[in-house]
Amino acid sequence: MSFDLIVKGGTLPDGRVADIGIIGENITAIEPSLPAGPAKIVDATGNLVSPPFVDPHFHMDATLSYGIPRINASGTLLEGIALWGELKPLLTHEAVKERALRYCDWAVSMGLLAIRTHVDVCDDRLLAVEALLEVKKEVAPYIDLQLVAFPQDGLYRSPTARQNTIRALDLGVDVVGGIPHFERTMADGTRSVTELCEIAEKRGLMVDMHCDETDDPLSRHIEQLAYETQRLGLQGRVAGSHLTSMHSMDNYYVSKLLPLIAEAQVSAIPNPLINIMLQGRHDTFPKRRGMTRVKEMQAHGIRVGFGQDCVLDPWYSLGTADMLDVAFMGLHVAQMSSPADMAKCFDMVTNVNATIMGLDHLGLEVGKRASLVVLDAGNPIEAVRLRPERLCVIARGKVVAERPRQETRLSIEGRPAAVNRRHEAT
Ligand SMILES: [Zn+2]
């Protein structure tokens, strides 16, 4: 067999050392050693070779807008939504597209090759929807971009949100979104979950709802989301994003809730960077962490990914498109410190997130798409610890980003001259 490209001698996340043979856009062989022949070689000796990073929760219509027209003074979710409301009328098609494409460049450089972005449909112009549909087409050769129709101001609370959600889906947006905790009443929130799930069922679409993103222990829309998923036969196609209220819920109630979520096969997408930043802002001390119950859900067999949510926008003043930052924060806030849990955090921002998004073509296996990342780390735990350089990023069989290894040369009196590397595996 003659390959177009061979990624040579890398360490896979499961610890195997192997050559990965690529023909066209696909992985066609993973063996201890492959004959080079005329293939282009990427030398990954001593480095981790991983499936691409995947972000199942992002807002690409808002990204890189930090400071326009002002910053979020209180740091709360609600001021962020109000600030986004001030920014929305200022948006232009060109500006949304330019910022989104710039962000996609960042993403590629970090090995982030699949993104699910919510797009606000509460602007009657649907300008961001149209801009991001164009971006989706333009980045398709290297990024899987999934769009979610997101009625940011409330499906019923905003007068045209309902019809705009339908319009956005008609234009080709992939996933049905919602925000039940932002409707006027709990009852309206419940009703919105039902109607949005029915829309998804009729159209054969997935659902991903901002759900219970609040410190209110009585915000229980996840219960309705699990119920509707079960009733409408949407198992495996529905995700609840954030679920932060679960942090504050009564423990007895949670002991009933977790099996219901598991039974409905609803996935959970906490967003650790944003949850730890925005939640608990109304508390004095002790101050709640406001991230959902990650380990407890996993123990019940619930699929849990980690999303990034925001980079430099009305809700978050930092961010780098690095899903390892997300895993690192998630590991800390959820106290996932055992070796198995640390490795799981890496798996969550790669394979688990891909499964949540229904991207069966991603993964380091023969027959899957040749999209992968070479990292300056020896194994997944070290990758989370270091958040190291992405030395080479390959999308659909093509090298799309390369970066030299970073090293520090030490010259300290009394210490041997040395090259300081934090990567211990080689
Ligand atoms: Zn969000």
Short mmCIF file of C-alpha atoms and ligand atoms in Angstrom, two decimals:
data_model
loop_
_atom_site.label_atom_id
_atom_site.label_comp_id
_atom_site.label_asym_id
_atom_site.label_seq_id
_atom_site.Cartn_x
_atom_site.Cartn_y
_atom_site.Cartn_z
CA MET A 1 0.00 0.00 0.00
CA SER A 2 1.42 3.40 -0.84
CA PHE A 3 0.45 6.25 1.42
CA ASP A 4 0.17 9.97 0.77
CA LEU A 5 1.20 10.84 4.31
CA ILE A 6 2.57 8.91 7.29
CA VAL A 7 2.57 10.23 10.85
CA LYS A 8 5.56 8.32 12.17
CA GLY A 9 6.31 6.94 15.62
CA GLY A 10 3.79 8.89 17.66
CA THR A 11 2.25 7.75 20.95
CA LEU A 12 -1.51 7.26 20.73
CA PRO A 13 -3.76 8.24 23.66
CA ASP A 14 -4.03 4.54 24.67
CA GLY A 15 -0.22 4.29 24.95
CA ARG A 16 0.51 2.37 21.73
CA VAL A 17 3.40 3.65 19.62
CA ALA A 18 2.43 3.48 15.96
CA ASP A 19 2.70 4.82 12.44
CA ILE A 20 -0.50 6.22 10.98
CA GLY A 21 -0.88 5.79 7.23
CA ILE A 22 -3.10 8.22 5.34
CA ILE A 23 -4.45 8.02 1.81
CA GLY A 24 -6.48 10.98 0.60
CA GLU A 25 -8.73 12.14 3.43
CA ASN A 26 -8.73 8.90 5.42
CA ILE A 27 -6.68 6.90 7.87
CA THR A 28 -5.95 3.62 6.09
CA ALA A 29 -3.46 1.93 8.42
CA ILE A 30 -2.28 2.09 12.04
CA GLU A 31 0.67 -0.28 12.53
CA PRO A 32 3.83 -0.46 14.65
CA SER A 33 5.80 0.35 11.49
CA LEU A 34 4.74 1.28 7.97
CA PRO A 35 6.99 1.38 4.86
CA ALA A 36 7.59 5.01 3.95
CA GLY A 37 7.69 4.67 0.15
CA PRO A 38 7.00 8.01 -1.52
CA ALA A 39 4.79 9.25 1.37
CA LYS A 40 5.32 12.62 3.00
CA ILE A 41 6.47 11.98 6.58
CA VAL A 42 5.44 13.82 9.76
CA ASP A 43 7.87 12.71 12.47
CA ALA A 44 5.92 12.35 15.73
CA THR A 45 8.53 10.34 17.64
CA GLY A 46 8.08 10.86 21.37
CA ASN A 47 4.97 12.98 20.87
CA LEU A 48 1.30 12.36 21.56
CA VAL A 49 -0.86 11.89 18.47
CA SER A 50 -4.47 12.52 19.23
CA PRO A 51 -7.83 12.86 17.49
CA PRO A 52 -8.70 16.52 16.93
CA PHE A 53 -10.11 18.67 19.69
CA VAL A 54 -13.85 19.23 19.48
CA ASP A 55 -15.83 22.08 21.05
CA PRO A 56 -19.53 21.21 21.45
CA HIS A 57 -20.59 24.61 22.82
CA PHE A 58 -19.52 27.97 21.42
CA HIS A 59 -20.88 31.38 20.36
CA MET A 60 -19.14 32.29 17.13
CA ASP A 61 -21.45 35.23 16.39
CA ALA A 62 -20.17 36.98 19.54
CA THR A 63 -16.55 35.89 19.64
CA LEU A 64 -13.69 38.43 19.48
CA SER A 65 -16.10 41.29 20.23
CA TYR A 66 -14.75 42.03 23.71
CA GLY A 67 -15.20 45.69 24.64
CA ILE A 68 -17.76 46.49 21.91
CA PRO A 69 -19.53 48.71 22.87
CA ARG A 70 -18.33 48.29 26.47
CA ILE A 71 -17.23 45.59 28.91
CA ASN A 72 -19.41 43.57 31.30
CA ALA A 73 -19.01 45.44 34.61
CA SER A 74 -20.82 43.04 36.95
CA GLY A 75 -19.46 39.90 35.30
CA THR A 76 -22.86 38.22 35.44
CA LEU A 77 -24.63 36.16 32.79
CA LEU A 78 -27.54 38.60 32.80
CA GLU A 79 -25.39 41.69 32.16
CA GLY A 80 -23.66 39.71 29.42
CA ILE A 81 -27.04 39.09 27.74
CA ALA A 82 -27.94 42.79 28.11
CA LEU A 83 -24.57 43.83 26.66
CA TRP A 84 -25.01 41.43 23.73
CA GLY A 85 -28.39 43.15 23.20
CA GLU A 86 -26.54 46.48 22.86
CA LEU A 87 -24.02 44.98 20.46
CA LYS A 88 -26.54 43.17 18.22
CA PRO A 89 -27.86 46.24 16.34
CA LEU A 90 -24.24 47.24 15.61
CA LEU A 91 -23.40 43.91 13.94
CA THR A 92 -22.74 43.75 10.23
CA HIS A 93 -22.58 40.67 8.04
CA GLU A 94 -18.95 41.42 7.15
CA ALA A 95 -17.84 41.99 10.74
CA VAL A 96 -19.46 38.79 12.05
CA LYS A 97 -17.90 36.81 9.24
CA GLU A 98 -14.46 38.36 9.63
CA ARG A 99 -14.36 37.69 13.38
CA ALA A 100 -15.64 34.13 12.94
CA LEU A 101 -13.04 33.33 10.28
CA ARG A 102 -10.30 34.85 12.43
CA TYR A 103 -11.45 32.65 15.32
CA CYS A 104 -11.47 29.58 13.04
CA ASP A 105 -7.79 30.32 12.24
CA TRP A 106 -7.05 30.30 15.98
CA ALA A 107 -8.99 27.05 16.32
CA VAL A 108 -7.05 25.29 13.56
CA SER A 109 -3.74 26.35 15.10
CA MET A 110 -4.85 24.69 18.36
CA GLY A 111 -5.98 21.46 16.67
CA LEU A 112 -9.64 22.32 17.25
CA LEU A 113 -11.30 20.92 14.13
CA ALA A 114 -14.98 20.58 15.05
CA ILE A 115 -17.14 23.26 16.67
CA ARG A 116 -20.83 23.46 17.53
CA THR A 117 -21.77 27.12 17.67
CA HIS A 118 -25.04 28.58 18.86
CA VAL A 119 -26.20 31.48 16.72
CA ASP A 120 -28.62 34.04 18.09
CA VAL A 121 -31.83 34.16 16.02
CA CYS A 122 -33.42 37.05 17.96
CA ASP A 123 -32.37 39.59 15.33
CA ASP A 124 -35.03 39.80 12.64
CA ARG A 125 -32.31 40.35 10.02
CA LEU A 126 -30.89 36.86 10.78
CA LEU A 127 -27.64 38.46 9.78
CA ALA A 128 -25.46 36.29 12.02
CA VAL A 129 -27.21 33.14 10.78
CA GLU A 130 -26.46 34.02 7.18
CA ALA A 131 -22.87 35.03 7.95
CA LEU A 132 -22.15 31.82 9.88
CA LEU A 133 -23.76 29.64 7.19
CA GLU A 134 -21.22 31.16 4.78
CA VAL A 135 -18.40 30.58 7.27
CA LYS A 136 -19.51 26.97 7.67
CA LYS A 137 -19.16 26.43 3.93
CA GLU A 138 -15.79 28.19 3.73
CA VAL A 139 -14.15 26.29 6.60
CA ALA A 140 -15.66 22.90 5.66
CA PRO A 141 -12.35 21.63 4.19
CA TYR A 142 -10.79 21.77 7.68
CA ILE A 143 -13.44 22.43 10.38
CA ASP A 144 -16.76 20.66 10.99
CA LEU A 145 -18.94 23.60 11.98
CA GLN A 146 -22.41 22.82 13.36
CA LEU A 147 -24.91 25.65 13.88
CA VAL A 148 -27.59 25.75 16.60
CA ALA A 149 -30.65 28.02 16.23
CA PHE A 150 -30.49 29.83 19.56
CA PRO A 151 -33.34 32.14 20.68
CA GLN A 152 -31.08 34.07 23.08
CA ASP A 153 -33.82 36.44 24.33
CA GLY A 154 -36.32 33.63 24.97
CA LEU A 155 -38.52 31.67 22.54
CA TYR A 156 -41.66 33.32 23.97
CA ARG A 157 -40.11 36.29 25.77
CA SER A 158 -38.85 37.79 22.52
CA PRO A 159 -41.78 38.54 20.20
CA THR A 160 -40.24 37.18 16.99
CA ALA A 161 -37.93 34.48 18.36
CA ARG A 162 -40.28 31.61 17.59
CA GLN A 163 -40.75 32.49 13.93
CA ASN A 164 -37.04 33.36 13.57
CA THR A 165 -36.04 29.97 14.99
CA ILE A 166 -38.12 28.30 12.27
CA ARG A 167 -36.70 30.65 9.61
CA ALA A 168 -33.13 29.81 10.72
CA LEU A 169 -33.84 26.08 10.54
CA ASP A 170 -35.34 26.57 7.07
CA LEU A 171 -32.10 28.29 6.02
CA GLY A 172 -30.15 25.16 6.97
CA VAL A 173 -29.15 25.59 10.62
CA ASP A 174 -28.39 22.10 11.95
CA VAL A 175 -29.55 21.91 15.57
CA VAL A 176 -32.50 23.22 17.65
CA GLY A 177 -31.51 25.36 20.66
CA GLY A 178 -33.37 27.02 23.52
CA ILE A 179 -33.02 28.89 26.80
CA PRO A 180 -35.90 27.82 29.09
CA HIS A 181 -34.48 29.48 32.23
CA PHE A 182 -34.64 32.89 30.52
CA GLU A 183 -38.34 32.71 29.63
CA ARG A 184 -40.72 34.84 31.75
CA THR A 185 -41.96 31.99 33.94
CA MET A 186 -40.99 28.44 34.83
CA ALA A 187 -44.14 27.35 32.99
CA ASP A 188 -43.10 29.16 29.81
CA GLY A 189 -39.66 27.58 30.12
CA THR A 190 -41.24 24.14 30.37
CA ARG A 191 -43.49 24.86 27.38
CA SER A 192 -40.50 26.04 25.33
CA VAL A 193 -38.65 22.76 25.97
CA THR A 194 -41.69 20.81 24.76
CA GLU A 195 -42.23 22.87 21.62
CA LEU A 196 -38.55 22.96 20.64
CA CYS A 197 -38.19 19.19 21.08
CA GLU A 198 -41.31 18.68 18.94
CA ILE A 199 -39.81 20.90 16.22
CA ALA A 200 -36.60 18.81 16.31
CA GLU A 201 -38.54 15.56 16.17
CA LYS A 202 -40.56 16.67 13.13
CA ARG A 203 -37.44 17.80 11.27
CA GLY A 204 -35.21 14.92 12.35
CA LEU A 205 -32.74 17.29 14.04
CA MET A 206 -30.62 17.22 17.17
CA VAL A 207 -31.40 19.41 20.20
CA ASP A 208 -28.90 21.38 22.28
CA MET A 209 -30.44 23.65 24.85
CA HIS A 210 -28.89 26.15 27.21
CA CYS A 211 -30.58 24.56 30.20
CA ASP A 212 -30.75 25.76 33.80
CA GLU A 213 -27.75 28.11 33.47
CA THR A 214 -28.52 29.63 36.84
CA ASP A 215 -27.74 29.22 40.54
CA ASP A 216 -31.47 28.70 41.23
CA PRO A 217 -31.81 25.22 42.77
CA LEU A 218 -35.43 25.09 41.58
CA SER A 219 -34.56 25.57 37.92
CA ARG A 220 -35.42 22.06 36.73
CA HIS A 221 -35.85 22.31 32.97
CA ILE A 222 -33.42 19.42 32.52
CA GLU A 223 -36.17 17.21 33.94
CA GLN A 224 -38.53 18.31 31.15
CA LEU A 225 -35.77 17.97 28.55
CA ALA A 226 -35.18 14.36 29.61
CA TYR A 227 -38.94 13.71 29.64
CA GLU A 228 -39.51 15.10 26.13
CA THR A 229 -36.47 13.24 24.80
CA GLN A 230 -37.99 10.01 26.07
CA ARG A 231 -41.54 10.81 24.91
CA LEU A 232 -40.49 11.82 21.39
CA GLY A 233 -37.91 9.07 20.88
CA LEU A 234 -34.99 11.53 20.61
CA GLN A 235 -32.60 9.39 22.69
CA GLY A 236 -28.95 10.07 21.87
CA ARG A 237 -29.75 13.25 19.91
CA VAL A 238 -30.27 15.71 22.77
CA ALA A 239 -27.81 17.68 24.90
CA GLY A 240 -28.36 19.91 27.92
CA SER A 241 -25.74 22.67 28.01
CA HIS A 242 -24.52 24.16 31.30
CA LEU A 243 -27.00 22.52 33.77
CA THR A 244 -25.40 24.69 36.47
CA SER A 245 -28.49 24.72 38.69
CA MET A 246 -27.79 21.04 39.33
CA HIS A 247 -24.86 22.23 41.45
CA SER A 248 -27.30 23.84 43.86
CA MET A 249 -30.14 21.32 43.73
CA ASP A 250 -31.39 19.29 46.66
CA ASN A 251 -29.49 16.00 46.80
CA TYR A 252 -32.58 13.84 47.12
CA TYR A 253 -34.07 15.38 43.98
CA VAL A 254 -30.80 14.83 42.09
CA SER A 255 -30.83 11.15 43.08
CA LYS A 256 -34.11 10.85 41.18
CA LEU A 257 -33.05 13.12 38.30
CA LEU A 258 -29.77 11.46 37.28
CA PRO A 259 -31.35 8.10 36.31
CA LEU A 260 -33.96 9.98 34.24
CA ILE A 261 -31.23 11.80 32.29
CA ALA A 262 -29.36 8.52 31.82
CA GLU A 263 -32.50 6.70 30.65
CA ALA A 264 -33.22 9.41 28.06
CA GLN A 265 -29.56 9.34 26.90
CA VAL A 266 -29.38 13.12 27.18
CA SER A 267 -25.77 14.35 27.05
CA ALA A 268 -24.48 17.08 29.34
CA ILE A 269 -22.18 19.91 28.24
CA PRO A 270 -20.76 21.90 31.16
CA ASN A 271 -18.60 24.88 30.20
CA PRO A 272 -16.07 25.07 33.05
CA LEU A 273 -14.31 28.34 32.17
CA ILE A 274 -17.56 30.23 31.85
CA ASN A 275 -19.48 28.46 34.62
CA ILE A 276 -16.78 29.19 37.20
CA MET A 277 -16.62 32.79 35.99
CA LEU A 278 -20.34 33.67 35.74
CA GLN A 279 -22.07 31.56 38.38
CA GLY A 280 -22.12 32.27 42.10
CA ARG A 281 -21.95 36.02 41.47
CA HIS A 282 -24.92 36.66 43.72
CA ASP A 283 -23.36 34.70 46.60
CA THR A 284 -21.31 36.18 49.39
CA PHE A 285 -19.42 33.38 51.18
CA PRO A 286 -19.34 30.45 50.97
CA LYS A 287 -19.53 31.02 47.23
CA ARG A 288 -20.83 28.23 44.99
CA ARG A 289 -18.67 26.93 42.14
CA GLY A 290 -21.71 26.70 39.90
CA MET A 291 -20.50 23.85 37.73
CA THR A 292 -22.79 20.88 37.26
CA ARG A 293 -22.17 17.43 38.82
CA VAL A 294 -19.72 15.99 36.30
CA LYS A 295 -18.38 12.88 38.05
CA GLU A 296 -21.78 12.02 39.49
CA MET A 297 -23.38 12.10 36.03
CA GLN A 298 -20.57 10.01 34.57
CA ALA A 299 -21.05 7.47 37.37
CA HIS A 300 -24.68 7.15 36.19
CA GLY A 301 -23.55 6.46 32.62
CA ILE A 302 -24.48 9.94 31.36
CA ARG A 303 -22.28 11.22 28.53
CA VAL A 304 -20.57 14.43 29.68
CA GLY A 305 -18.40 16.62 27.44
CA PHE A 306 -16.72 19.95 28.14
CA GLY A 307 -17.44 23.04 26.05
CA GLN A 308 -15.63 26.35 25.77
CA ASP A 309 -18.68 28.63 25.32
CA CYS A 310 -16.94 32.00 24.97
CA VAL A 311 -13.73 33.69 23.83
CA LEU A 312 -13.37 37.48 24.21
CA ASP A 313 -17.06 38.39 24.16
CA PRO A 314 -19.71 40.01 26.42
CA TRP A 315 -19.53 37.07 28.84
CA TYR A 316 -15.81 36.24 28.99
CA SER A 317 -12.75 38.46 28.73
CA LEU A 318 -10.19 35.71 28.04
CA GLY A 319 -9.90 32.55 25.93
CA THR A 320 -7.58 31.09 23.30
CA ALA A 321 -9.51 28.39 21.38
CA ASP A 322 -7.54 25.83 23.39
CA MET A 323 -9.74 22.93 24.50
CA LEU A 324 -6.95 21.88 26.86
CA ASP A 325 -7.57 25.10 28.84
CA VAL A 326 -11.18 23.92 29.09
CA ALA A 327 -10.14 20.42 30.21
CA PHE A 328 -7.68 21.89 32.72
CA MET A 329 -10.32 24.10 34.33
CA GLY A 330 -12.90 21.30 34.21
CA LEU A 331 -10.49 18.94 35.93
CA HIS A 332 -9.99 21.43 38.76
CA VAL A 333 -13.56 22.57 39.31
CA ALA A 334 -14.95 19.02 39.12
CA GLN A 335 -12.02 17.74 41.22
CA MET A 336 -11.17 15.05 38.64
CA SER A 337 -7.71 14.42 40.06
CA SER A 338 -7.30 10.62 39.86
CA PRO A 339 -5.17 9.38 36.94
CA ALA A 340 -8.27 7.81 35.35
CA ASP A 341 -10.26 11.03 35.72
CA MET A 342 -7.42 13.21 34.38
CA ALA A 343 -7.16 11.01 31.30
CA LYS A 344 -10.95 11.16 31.00
CA CYS A 345 -10.80 14.97 30.81
CA PHE A 346 -8.64 14.65 27.68
CA ASP A 347 -11.05 12.10 26.22
CA MET A 348 -13.97 14.47 26.94
CA VAL A 349 -12.55 17.32 24.83
CA THR A 350 -11.77 14.95 21.94
CA ASN A 351 -13.78 11.73 21.51
CA VAL A 352 -16.71 12.36 23.87
CA ASN A 353 -17.42 15.81 22.41
CA ALA A 354 -17.31 14.32 18.90
CA THR A 355 -19.87 11.69 19.92
CA ILE A 356 -22.15 14.35 21.42
CA MET A 357 -22.05 16.21 18.10
CA GLY A 358 -22.73 13.00 16.15
CA LEU A 359 -19.38 13.18 14.30
CA ASP A 360 -18.82 9.47 13.74
CA HIS A 361 -16.09 10.14 11.15
CA LEU A 362 -13.66 11.51 13.76
CA GLY A 363 -11.33 9.32 15.84
CA LEU A 364 -7.95 7.62 15.56
CA GLU A 365 -9.08 4.46 13.76
CA VAL A 366 -8.61 2.91 10.37
CA GLY A 367 -11.43 4.06 8.09
CA LYS A 368 -11.98 7.33 9.94
CA ARG A 369 -11.13 10.75 8.59
CA ALA A 370 -7.45 11.69 8.72
CA SER A 371 -7.88 14.64 11.07
CA LEU A 372 -5.43 14.56 13.96
CA VAL A 373 -3.05 16.53 16.12
CA VAL A 374 0.59 16.01 17.17
CA LEU A 375 1.21 17.46 20.62
CA ASP A 376 4.47 18.17 22.49
CA ALA A 377 3.45 15.79 25.31
CA GLY A 378 3.92 12.11 26.03
CA ASN A 379 0.40 11.13 27.01
CA PRO A 380 -3.09 12.60 27.60
CA ILE A 381 -2.51 13.47 31.27
CA GLU A 382 0.70 15.31 30.41
CA ALA A 383 -1.18 17.13 27.64
CA VAL A 384 -3.74 18.41 30.16
CA ARG A 385 -0.95 19.39 32.58
CA LEU A 386 1.14 21.25 29.98
CA ARG A 387 -1.42 22.44 27.46
CA PRO A 388 1.55 22.16 25.10
CA GLU A 389 2.34 23.23 21.55
CA ARG A 390 0.32 21.66 18.74
CA LEU A 391 3.37 20.70 16.66
CA CYS A 392 1.35 19.58 13.66
CA VAL A 393 -2.36 19.67 12.83
CA ILE A 394 -3.72 17.52 10.02
CA ALA A 395 -7.23 18.02 8.64
CA ARG A 396 -8.69 15.63 6.05
CA GLY A 397 -5.23 14.30 5.24
CA LYS A 398 -3.58 17.71 4.79
CA VAL A 399 -1.15 19.49 7.13
CA VAL A 400 -2.98 22.72 8.05
CA ALA A 401 -0.81 24.05 10.89
CA GLU A 402 2.74 23.50 12.15
CA ARG A 403 4.63 25.06 15.01
CA PRO A 404 8.15 24.51 16.37
CA ARG A 405 8.69 23.05 19.82
CA GLN A 406 9.24 25.69 22.50
CA GLU A 407 12.30 25.28 24.71
CA THR A 408 13.91 27.53 27.29
CA ARG A 409 17.72 27.69 27.50
CA LEU A 410 18.72 28.20 31.10
CA SER A 411 21.86 30.09 32.12
CA ILE A 412 21.83 30.39 35.91
CA GLU A 413 24.93 30.68 38.01
CA GLY A 414 25.51 27.49 39.99
CA ARG A 415 23.19 25.44 37.79
CA PRO A 416 24.27 23.38 34.79
CA ALA A 417 23.51 25.03 31.46
CA ALA A 418 20.45 23.21 30.29
CA VAL A 419 17.50 23.14 27.98
CA ASN A 420 14.41 23.23 30.11
CA ARG A 421 11.55 21.13 28.83
CA ARG A 422 8.42 20.43 30.77
CA HIS A 423 7.63 17.41 28.61
CA GLU A 424 9.12 14.49 30.55
CA ALA A 425 8.21 11.57 28.32
CA THR A 426 11.24 11.65 26.01
ZN ZN B 1 -23.65 29.27 25.61
#
